[in-house]
XYZ file of N, CA, C and O in Angstrom:
320
model
N -13.045 -16.893 -3.280
C -12.957 -15.441 -3.068
C -11.948 -14.773 -3.508
O -10.837 -15.268 -3.230
N -11.953 -13.656 -4.382
C -10.743 -12.962 -4.923
C -10.252 -12.178 -3.815
O -10.972 -11.745 -2.758
N -9.059 -11.988 -3.878
C -8.496 -11.246 -2.851
C -8.815 -9.841 -2.413
O -8.855 -9.282 -1.318
N -9.079 -9.308 -3.752
C -9.859 -8.034 -3.557
C -10.892 -7.820 -3.140
O -11.185 -6.699 -2.296
N -11.991 -8.742 -2.819
C -13.193 -8.835 -2.183
C -12.739 -9.034 -0.690
O -13.294 -8.559 0.242
N -11.744 -10.033 -0.700
C -11.615 -10.307 0.910
C -10.938 -8.775 1.675
O -11.340 -8.406 2.561
N -10.123 -7.811 0.699
C -9.645 -6.990 1.557
C -10.650 -5.982 1.738
O -10.415 -5.109 2.238
N -11.611 -5.830 0.697
C -12.819 -4.918 0.721
C -13.853 -5.075 2.180
O -14.246 -4.248 2.714
N -13.922 -6.637 2.556
C -14.619 -6.756 3.099
C -14.190 -6.650 4.724
O -14.821 -6.452 5.663
N -12.956 -6.284 4.618
C -11.996 -5.947 6.039
C -11.999 -4.382 6.193
O -11.534 -3.961 7.326
N -12.442 -3.747 5.244
C -12.668 -2.105 5.362
C -11.507 -1.400 4.564
O -11.425 -0.189 4.544
N -10.700 -2.154 3.653
C -9.935 -1.492 2.651
C -10.772 -0.680 1.588
O -11.587 -1.302 0.890
N -10.341 0.686 1.108
C -11.309 1.483 -0.128
C -10.268 0.984 -1.128
O -9.094 0.021 -1.017
N -10.708 0.984 -2.338
C -10.428 0.620 -3.624
C -8.656 1.074 -3.583
O -7.908 0.129 -4.085
N -8.693 2.036 -3.528
C -7.087 2.520 -3.573
C -6.345 2.102 -2.964
O -4.743 1.729 -3.157
N -6.635 1.855 -1.418
C -5.529 1.024 -0.392
C -5.531 -0.332 -1.188
O -4.230 -1.039 -0.685
N -6.683 -0.736 -1.465
C -6.258 -2.221 -2.087
C -5.490 -2.251 -3.174
O -4.567 -3.232 -3.145
N -5.247 -1.245 -4.247
C -4.567 -1.461 -5.339
C -3.120 -0.868 -4.715
O -2.314 -1.628 -5.522
N -2.985 -0.113 -4.035
C -1.550 0.009 -3.562
C -1.141 -1.074 -2.492
O 0.290 -1.820 -2.858
N -1.864 -1.651 -1.731
C -1.234 -2.827 -0.948
C -0.806 -3.723 -2.147
O 0.068 -4.869 -1.738
N -1.745 -4.317 -3.165
C -1.416 -5.403 -4.295
C -0.191 -5.206 -4.704
O 0.732 -6.033 -5.112
N -0.118 -3.768 -5.487
C 1.142 -3.482 -5.803
C 2.037 -3.977 -5.129
O 3.515 -3.967 -5.611
N 2.138 -3.312 -3.798
C 3.606 -3.468 -3.248
C 3.562 -5.149 -2.994
O 4.917 -5.215 -2.803
N 2.857 -5.636 -2.719
C 2.970 -7.384 -2.461
C 3.604 -7.632 -3.565
O 4.615 -8.851 -3.925
N 3.211 -7.287 -5.266
C 3.845 -7.924 -6.081
C 5.243 -7.211 -6.446
O 6.192 -7.824 -7.002
N 5.424 -6.052 -6.264
C 6.738 -5.339 -6.649
C 8.016 -5.364 -5.687
O 8.955 -5.207 -5.980
N 7.052 -5.530 -4.349
C 8.594 -5.218 -3.446
C 8.598 -3.791 -3.045
O 7.834 -3.283 -2.968
N 9.925 -3.528 -2.514
C 9.983 -2.334 -2.200
C 9.657 -0.992 -3.381
O 10.523 -1.466 -4.276
N 8.959 -0.328 -2.850
C 8.835 0.957 -3.971
C 8.782 2.410 -3.292
O 8.337 2.538 -1.985
N 9.226 3.133 -4.122
C 9.129 4.693 -3.860
C 7.885 4.959 -4.231
O 6.822 4.879 -5.003
N 7.380 6.384 -3.691
C 6.055 7.228 -4.240
C 5.848 7.095 -5.446
O 5.097 6.692 -5.875
N 7.130 7.731 -6.396
C 6.708 7.783 -7.875
C 6.365 6.535 -8.639
O 5.726 6.471 -9.400
N 7.465 5.564 -7.955
C 7.011 4.045 -8.625
C 5.576 3.560 -8.180
O 5.013 3.087 -9.289
N 5.153 3.915 -6.983
C 3.723 3.301 -6.532
C 2.578 4.059 -7.618
O 1.766 3.686 -8.221
N 2.941 5.398 -7.592
C 2.322 6.113 -8.395
C 1.823 5.635 -9.983
O 0.635 5.843 -10.663
N 3.189 5.331 -10.186
C 3.177 5.204 -11.762
C 2.379 3.777 -12.100
O 1.702 3.449 -13.024
N 2.899 2.934 -10.968
C 2.238 1.376 -11.055
C 1.068 1.249 -10.926
O 0.262 0.225 -11.620
N 0.317 2.050 -10.045
C -1.254 2.127 -9.974
C -2.128 3.020 -10.370
O -3.282 3.091 -10.304
N -1.333 4.039 -11.233
C -2.213 4.957 -11.897
C -2.795 5.794 -10.868
O -3.963 6.080 -11.233
N -2.331 5.963 -9.763
C -2.964 6.888 -8.660
C -1.960 8.042 -8.348
O -0.804 8.046 -8.336
N -2.433 9.221 -8.620
C -1.806 10.459 -8.271
C -0.722 10.684 -7.280
O -1.082 10.021 -5.974
N 0.266 11.019 -7.038
C 1.286 10.679 -6.252
C 1.272 11.488 -4.989
O 1.464 10.974 -3.964
N 0.454 12.913 -4.993
C 0.076 13.252 -3.863
C -0.705 12.542 -3.168
O -1.034 12.659 -2.159
N -1.817 11.884 -3.944
C -2.993 10.948 -3.018
C -1.780 9.461 -2.409
O -2.660 9.219 -1.618
N -1.144 9.353 -3.212
C -0.575 8.206 -2.614
C -0.021 8.444 -1.186
O 0.145 7.608 -0.233
N 0.374 9.638 -0.984
C 1.075 9.763 0.351
C 0.131 9.527 1.466
O 0.320 8.951 2.654
N -1.349 10.127 1.091
C -2.113 9.816 2.358
C -2.588 8.377 2.372
O -2.953 7.840 3.238
N -2.855 7.604 1.235
C -3.172 6.293 1.359
C -2.091 5.413 2.060
O -2.395 4.395 2.850
N -0.737 5.718 1.625
C 0.228 4.866 2.344
C 0.355 5.104 3.632
O 0.365 4.461 4.455
N -0.054 6.331 4.665
C -0.442 6.779 5.755
C -1.250 6.000 6.397
O -1.116 5.452 7.365
N -2.253 5.546 5.579
C -3.504 4.963 6.231
C -3.247 3.517 6.218
O -3.594 2.813 7.195
N -2.366 2.806 5.239
C -1.888 1.820 5.385
C -0.681 1.583 6.072
O -0.621 0.410 6.890
N -0.403 2.179 6.485
C 1.101 2.145 7.931
C 0.152 2.386 9.060
O 0.606 1.706 9.908
N -0.957 3.098 9.160
C -1.518 3.124 10.547
C -2.550 1.753 10.637
O -2.559 1.509 11.903
N -2.803 1.313 9.508
C -3.435 -0.175 9.711
C -2.505 -1.651 9.847
O -2.617 -2.416 9.895
N -0.995 -1.073 9.744
C 0.158 -1.925 10.027
C 0.291 -2.833 8.674
O 0.518 -3.941 8.959
N -0.387 -2.603 7.529
C -0.175 -3.344 6.486
C 0.886 -3.035 5.547
O 1.307 -3.516 4.556
N 1.731 -1.896 5.810
C 2.622 -1.157 5.045
C 3.824 -0.581 5.891
O 3.680 -0.074 6.905
N 4.971 -0.977 5.928
C 6.169 -0.292 6.567
C 6.922 0.276 5.609
O 6.816 0.263 4.180
N 7.753 1.566 6.047
C 8.657 2.160 5.306
C 10.184 1.983 5.781
O 10.131 1.628 7.241
N 10.832 2.498 4.489
C 12.287 2.494 5.387
C 13.015 3.739 4.493
O 12.489 4.049 3.285
N 14.051 4.309 4.756
C 14.631 5.410 4.127
C 15.624 4.564 3.143
O 16.262 4.010 3.428
N 15.473 5.347 1.652
C 16.341 4.743 0.830
C 16.975 6.140 0.075
O 16.195 6.322 -0.565
N 18.157 6.334 0.719
C 18.750 7.565 0.235
C 17.935 8.630 0.518
O 17.609 8.971 1.749
N 17.588 9.779 -0.395
C 16.627 10.835 0.096
C 15.149 10.499 0.200
O 14.352 11.329 0.567
N 14.883 9.297 -0.441
C 13.148 9.170 -0.185
C 13.061 7.968 0.583
O 13.705 7.251 1.035
N 11.604 8.004 1.091
C 11.263 6.658 1.487
C 10.755 5.817 0.603
O 10.082 6.107 -0.527
N 10.967 4.633 0.931
C 10.459 3.382 0.129
C 9.473 2.718 1.244
O 9.603 2.364 2.377
N 8.634 1.771 0.358
C 7.578 1.088 1.135
C 7.492 -0.343 0.402
O 7.676 -0.411 -0.561
N 6.963 -0.784 1.596
C 6.871 -2.571 1.575
C 5.787 -3.201 2.099
O 5.099 -2.640 3.202
N 4.967 -3.735 1.457
C 3.760 -4.407 1.945
C 4.006 -5.653 2.874
O 4.888 -6.296 2.638
N 3.359 -5.550 4.200
C 3.857 -6.440 5.342
C 2.919 -7.638 4.746
O 2.230 -7.662 3.939
N 3.592 -8.813 5.315
C 2.806 -10.297 4.887
C 1.186 -10.199 5.231
O 1.006 -9.394 5.949
N 0.833 -10.977 4.317
C -0.806 -11.047 4.491
C -1.176 -11.540 5.569
O -2.134 -11.207 5.897
N -0.250 -12.201 6.311
C -0.859 -12.350 7.899
C -0.887 -11.174 8.753
O -1.870 -11.298 9.753
N -0.203 -10.288 8.303
C -0.685 -8.782 8.893
C -2.104 -8.557 8.972
O -2.891 -7.934 9.876
N -2.885 -9.173 7.753
C -4.230 -9.032 7.477
C -5.159 -9.407 8.862
O -6.128 -9.120 9.194
N -4.737 -10.398 9.299
C -5.131 -11.283 10.529
C -5.133 -10.416 11.762
O -6.148 -10.519 12.346
N -4.118 -9.870 11.771
C -4.236 -8.834 13.288
C -4.974 -7.689 12.804
O -5.360 -7.138 13.672
N -4.960 -7.096 11.453
C -5.958 -5.869 11.262
C -7.329 -6.474 11.705
O -7.915 -5.717 12.162
């Protein structure tokens, strides 16, 4: 079973899946990097990242003046 189907089966939406997988591949990324890498509007990324943080799938850290985000290990999906 593809990981996208697994993520969808646990209730993640398409854009949440895209951002989560992007962060797993890319590591620490800022809003503009995520928006460019996923082709999701930057303003929409803020809400999606907040949703993923509430689900404990993404964590954030301050990098200079910007926030940077990183996907938590796929083991976090088991807790979700």
